[in-house]
Amino acid sequence: MHQEFAGKVQFAVINAENIDNLRTSFELARKSKTDLLIDLGPLIAKKASAGDLSVTYAAPDGSTRLKKYQPVLPIKIRKILGDESLRTALAPYAKLMAEYQDQLKAVFLVDEPYLNGVSKSELERASRVIRGVLVNSGVRSPRIGVNFAAAEFDAGFGAEVAEAANRYVVDVEAYRDSLIGKPEFRSWDEAFSKARLTTYDNAGSLYAEGGIPDGVDFISFDFYVSTLLVDALHDRSLAWFARHTNEPACSSFKDSTMSSIRGRLSFFRDGPVVQDPTAQISDRALLDSIFNCRMRATVGLLHQAIDRSSSKPEILLIGESSGNGFVEFDKSGRVETAQPEKLIELRSFQETQRYIDFYNAHRQDFAGLAFFTFGDEHDASIALTIRGAAAMPSVTAAIFAASAGR
């Protein structure tokens, strides 16, 4: 937990990676009367080995094909520890949580589990073991949560994401085959063999059956506009919502792909930054529509999933507050060199405010609203600094004001 957020936010999310750092965070939380949510993912799940990954994928004709490239390590697919290993790993952390339980709001299991290959039954097993360890350590009525990627708690949406991953492999391998015999094949082949999106390796290993795990008290989901705009897994997500939900906000996207929608945004164009104020107005209107569709449809599906489950968890809304999706791209989605920092901050502020307004309008649906308030992060591979909320004064001011207003 960072000192600059103490007293300005209601709760903070801390990774269970280092017990000394966690104790320091608990001490600061106690002094500032802040609650902590502990993400147990780094502690209870390990990276799967290459042998745990599917080396096949489903082709459009229904056949099963062998991938042409071996997995690139490390991979994102996760495996939860066995029962005894779970108890051993968790024991010292559980003792610490019992000591500071007045500041303990909840613990969270593996982040985005279905996207990372962790099944519903595995989450349920982990939840039972973890609850037992916490209770035996003296934590009164521990609360356990799960954070999903987008709407993957819904089996239909999960199947769409899994199919999109397969389409990605199909497209990559078709492109590879088109290069065979051409001078550029060797350099492309070598580059793709060493570094690529994890989507290629994860295809075939995602958990697509959905469902709310039994025994959880909190559910949250992250569905950032940055993910929607540039991740091929979601190229047809808005269209899927339009066709498989009754959400009116999605009706205009029925025949649209995100790759086509991007072309309507001024910051997905070749050339210099578009300065025309009418372009900013148009961007904002389109981003409003994208937000309303994905958030209303996802929350609606989540309520349906909860109604079907034996668990009746509360919902924590996760908001986006970085500039990750609002930098200048070319029309192919590649990040451009020149970046207008003030304009990126304005777009980020507007997206943050969308979440705050949505939360305030639907408070009966949510147990809280969380933002990731990290600082700037530099990605050397693309020579780009990603603007975090902590480095954008208007964004952090909006978050602190919302927290103060409860």
XYZ file of C-alpha atoms in Angstrom, residues 8-343:
336
model
C -7.796 9.059 0.404
C -9.230 5.679 -0.638
C -11.539 3.280 1.180
C -9.572 0.120 0.384
C -6.481 -1.113 -1.412
C -5.639 -4.371 -3.192
C -2.315 -5.935 -2.222
C -0.608 -8.969 -3.776
C 0.420 -11.743 -1.375
C 3.988 -11.968 -2.645
C 6.093 -10.839 0.307
C 4.921 -11.227 3.887
C 7.065 -8.363 5.208
C 5.614 -5.959 2.625
C 2.132 -7.196 3.471
C 2.698 -6.507 7.162
C 3.867 -2.976 6.316
C 0.719 -2.475 4.241
C -1.462 -3.714 7.095
C 0.254 -1.293 9.490
C -0.400 1.643 7.152
C -3.971 0.447 6.613
C -4.550 0.326 10.370
C -3.226 3.852 10.878
C -5.240 5.303 7.994
C -8.405 3.260 8.646
C -8.208 1.633 5.216
C -9.387 -1.866 4.320
C -7.191 -4.309 2.379
C -8.177 -6.890 -0.197
C -5.445 -9.508 -0.519
C -4.822 -11.080 -3.929
C -3.644 -14.606 -3.151
C -2.947 -15.472 -6.791
C 0.850 -15.137 -6.668
C 0.899 -17.319 -3.541
C -1.545 -20.103 -4.408
C -1.047 -20.602 -8.160
C 2.032 -21.385 -10.185
C 2.749 -21.001 -13.863
C 1.867 -24.130 -15.762
C 4.619 -25.972 -17.596
C 4.784 -26.210 -21.352
C 3.530 -29.777 -21.057
C 0.289 -28.511 -19.499
C -0.603 -26.508 -22.601
C -2.734 -27.775 -25.443
C -0.635 -28.078 -28.601
C -3.744 -28.354 -30.773
C -6.524 -25.985 -31.746
C -9.933 -26.205 -33.392
C -9.996 -25.175 -37.052
C -13.055 -23.490 -38.661
C -14.019 -26.768 -40.363
C -14.267 -28.461 -36.957
C -11.045 -30.418 -37.317
C -8.326 -30.468 -34.666
C -4.963 -29.227 -35.867
C -1.483 -29.304 -34.384
C 0.126 -25.913 -33.711
C 3.268 -25.271 -35.732
C 5.195 -23.591 -32.901
C 6.286 -24.823 -29.485
C 5.213 -22.732 -26.444
C 7.255 -19.684 -25.523
C 8.004 -19.575 -21.800
C 6.914 -18.224 -19.371
C 3.239 -18.838 -20.047
C 0.098 -17.328 -18.502
C -1.817 -20.560 -17.882
C -1.943 -21.238 -14.133
C -2.306 -24.269 -11.864
C -3.482 -24.000 -8.259
C -1.347 -25.773 -5.666
C -2.508 -29.059 -4.156
C -4.351 -29.002 -0.833
C -1.368 -29.564 1.449
C 0.856 -27.175 -0.494
C -1.924 -24.595 -0.278
C -2.134 -24.959 3.483
C 1.633 -24.695 3.880
C 1.978 -21.635 1.641
C -0.970 -19.832 3.188
C -0.265 -20.558 6.875
C 2.022 -17.575 7.708
C -0.143 -15.184 5.684
C -3.294 -16.433 7.402
C -1.707 -15.786 10.796
C -0.881 -12.241 9.701
C -4.426 -11.680 8.396
C -5.838 -12.831 11.728
C -3.624 -10.314 13.515
C -4.923 -7.476 11.298
C -8.395 -8.805 10.529
C -10.104 -5.497 11.302
C -8.367 -4.200 8.168
C -9.024 -7.352 6.087
C -11.904 -6.827 3.662
C -11.485 -10.003 1.586
C -9.034 -12.334 -0.119
C -9.094 -12.965 -3.853
C -8.252 -16.168 -5.680
C -6.382 -16.450 -8.999
C -6.876 -13.359 -11.155
C -8.840 -13.919 -14.396
C -8.940 -17.673 -13.740
C -10.894 -18.913 -16.759
C -8.735 -16.920 -19.169
C -5.711 -18.506 -17.494
C -7.012 -22.062 -17.637
C -8.179 -22.479 -14.032
C -11.500 -24.328 -13.865
C -14.561 -23.645 -11.730
C -14.018 -26.874 -9.769
C -10.417 -25.881 -8.997
C -11.573 -22.512 -7.697
C -14.096 -24.270 -5.492
C -11.440 -26.628 -4.137
C -9.078 -23.748 -3.392
C -11.858 -21.747 -1.779
C -12.711 -24.585 0.622
C -9.092 -25.095 1.647
C -8.352 -21.385 2.022
C -11.480 -20.708 4.054
C -10.541 -23.567 6.377
C -6.999 -22.266 6.874
C -8.204 -18.723 7.559
C -10.846 -19.842 10.062
C -8.400 -22.145 11.848
C -5.939 -19.247 12.064
C -8.511 -17.083 13.798
C -9.948 -15.006 10.948
C -13.614 -14.407 11.718
C -16.011 -14.937 8.789
C -13.401 -14.643 6.014
C -14.628 -13.337 2.681
C -13.334 -14.844 -0.581
C -13.596 -13.327 -4.043
C -12.839 -14.026 -7.693
C -12.029 -11.521 -10.446
C -12.977 -12.555 -13.989
C -11.745 -11.319 -17.339
C -14.698 -9.611 -19.051
C -17.847 -11.815 -19.020
C -16.100 -15.190 -18.917
C -18.274 -16.307 -16.019
C -20.874 -16.802 -18.797
C -20.357 -20.039 -20.731
C -21.569 -18.555 -24.018
C -19.180 -15.629 -23.798
C -16.383 -17.935 -22.665
C -16.946 -20.081 -25.750
C -16.744 -16.963 -27.937
C -13.398 -15.995 -26.375
C -12.053 -19.547 -26.806
C -13.169 -19.535 -30.436
C -11.513 -16.145 -30.949
C -8.238 -17.590 -29.633
C -8.530 -20.414 -32.151
C -9.232 -17.902 -34.934
C -6.066 -16.076 -33.939
C -4.011 -19.250 -34.381
C -5.707 -19.933 -37.729
C -4.910 -16.412 -38.952
C -1.302 -16.554 -37.757
C -0.611 -19.894 -39.368
C -2.305 -18.863 -42.614
C -0.100 -15.775 -42.689
C 2.944 -17.927 -41.982
C 2.092 -20.213 -44.861
C 1.668 -17.223 -47.188
C 5.265 -16.184 -46.443
C 6.835 -19.545 -47.246
C 9.220 -19.137 -50.156
C 9.460 -15.366 -49.700
C 12.618 -13.546 -48.491
C 10.944 -12.279 -45.326
C 9.820 -15.721 -44.149
C 12.964 -16.591 -42.224
C 13.126 -13.385 -40.162
C 9.385 -13.514 -39.387
C 9.559 -17.198 -38.459
C 12.498 -16.652 -36.118
C 10.849 -13.650 -34.460
C 7.514 -15.426 -33.930
C 9.268 -18.485 -32.539
C 10.831 -16.382 -29.779
C 8.280 -13.696 -28.914
C 4.555 -13.349 -29.553
C 1.207 -12.721 -27.923
C 0.334 -15.369 -25.354
C -2.969 -15.862 -27.211
C -1.266 -18.292 -29.577
C -0.007 -20.566 -26.801
C -3.126 -20.222 -24.633
C -5.513 -21.237 -27.413
C -7.014 -24.605 -26.555
C -6.142 -24.255 -22.849
C -8.735 -21.683 -21.774
C -11.591 -22.719 -19.504
C -14.751 -21.909 -21.442
C -17.544 -23.504 -19.423
C -18.249 -20.490 -17.222
C -20.137 -20.511 -13.959
C -19.917 -18.820 -10.558
C -17.836 -20.950 -8.156
C -19.595 -22.218 -5.059
C -18.412 -20.703 -1.806
C -17.352 -17.215 -2.942
C -18.536 -13.978 -1.355
C -17.304 -11.434 -3.900
C -17.272 -11.383 -7.693
C -15.575 -8.750 -9.828
C -14.662 -8.443 -13.478
C -12.327 -6.256 -15.510
C -13.352 -5.337 -19.029
C -11.195 -2.412 -20.000
C -11.685 -0.403 -23.178
C -7.962 -0.886 -23.864
C -8.515 -4.657 -23.954
C -11.604 -4.328 -26.104
C -9.929 -2.031 -28.628
C -6.691 -3.891 -29.257
C -7.065 -7.519 -28.117
C -8.090 -9.837 -30.974
C -9.930 -12.017 -28.462
C -12.596 -9.309 -28.278
C -12.903 -8.323 -31.911
C -16.489 -9.644 -31.946
C -17.428 -9.165 -28.293
C -19.803 -6.236 -28.763
C -21.475 -8.050 -31.655
C -21.823 -11.115 -29.430
C -23.528 -9.011 -26.756
C -25.875 -7.553 -29.366
C -26.885 -11.011 -30.556
C -27.007 -12.930 -27.285
C -28.353 -10.420 -24.749
C -31.361 -8.156 -24.684
C -29.267 -5.095 -23.881
C -30.540 -2.135 -26.003
C -27.201 -0.312 -25.639
C -25.582 -3.029 -27.787
C -28.064 -3.109 -30.680
C -26.019 -0.771 -32.891
C -23.000 -3.129 -32.697
C -24.774 -6.223 -34.034
C -22.805 -6.362 -37.283
C -19.632 -4.605 -36.090
C -16.163 -5.827 -35.258
C -13.812 -3.865 -33.038
C -11.338 -3.621 -35.905
C -13.985 -1.721 -37.875
C -15.070 0.368 -34.879
C -11.464 1.454 -34.267
C -11.469 3.167 -37.647
C -14.056 5.613 -36.317
C -11.763 6.833 -33.518
C -9.415 9.726 -34.240
C -6.541 8.179 -32.262
C -6.477 5.058 -34.479
C -5.298 6.810 -37.653
C -2.080 7.158 -39.594
C -0.307 10.486 -39.421
C -0.190 13.315 -36.882
C -2.498 13.782 -33.897
C -5.966 14.928 -34.941
C -6.531 18.339 -33.358
C -10.085 18.983 -34.615
C -12.401 19.473 -31.575
C -15.258 17.776 -33.440
C -13.136 14.612 -33.608
C -12.804 14.632 -29.812
C -16.572 15.025 -29.470
C -17.122 12.122 -31.875
C -14.581 9.966 -30.028
C -16.267 10.636 -26.709
C -19.714 9.751 -28.045
C -18.457 6.468 -29.505
C -16.545 5.569 -26.329
C -19.693 6.338 -24.326
C -21.600 3.852 -26.504
C -18.893 1.199 -26.197
C -18.860 1.611 -22.409
C -22.638 1.423 -22.065
C -22.845 -1.739 -24.148
C -20.068 -3.738 -22.529
C -20.809 -2.695 -18.941
C -24.579 -3.048 -18.999
C -24.443 -6.345 -20.882
C -21.718 -7.784 -18.648
C -23.440 -6.778 -15.406
C -26.711 -8.191 -16.742
C -25.055 -11.515 -17.548
C -23.377 -11.541 -14.139
C -26.705 -11.145 -12.353
C -28.099 -14.035 -14.403
C -25.080 -16.203 -13.533
C -25.427 -15.383 -9.836
C -29.143 -16.206 -9.939
C -28.269 -19.656 -11.338
C -25.567 -20.321 -8.742
C -25.767 -21.560 -5.187
C -23.470 -18.708 -4.137
C -24.977 -15.246 -3.915
C -21.863 -13.087 -3.979
C -21.692 -9.312 -3.965
C -20.267 -7.552 -7.029
C -17.207 -5.330 -6.932
C -16.877 -3.080 -9.993
C -13.346 -2.729 -11.407
C -12.638 0.468 -13.350
C -9.962 1.499 -15.815
C -7.861 4.529 -14.973
C -4.742 4.279 -17.151
C -3.864 5.671 -20.561
C -3.221 2.199 -21.960
C -6.030 2.291 -24.522
C -5.944 5.996 -25.257
C -2.511 6.516 -26.760
C -2.136 7.333 -30.450
C -2.185 4.249 -32.697
C -1.897 3.906 -36.440
C -4.823 2.379 -38.296
C -3.294 -1.102 -37.866
C -3.215 -0.734 -34.071
C 0.520 -0.113 -33.718
C 1.580 2.532 -31.193
C 2.880 5.708 -32.825
C 5.952 7.649 -31.741
C 4.418 11.053 -30.981
C 2.096 10.964 -27.977
C -0.037 13.915 -26.739
C 0.114 13.511 -22.961
C -2.641 16.017 -22.131
C -5.037 14.458 -24.618
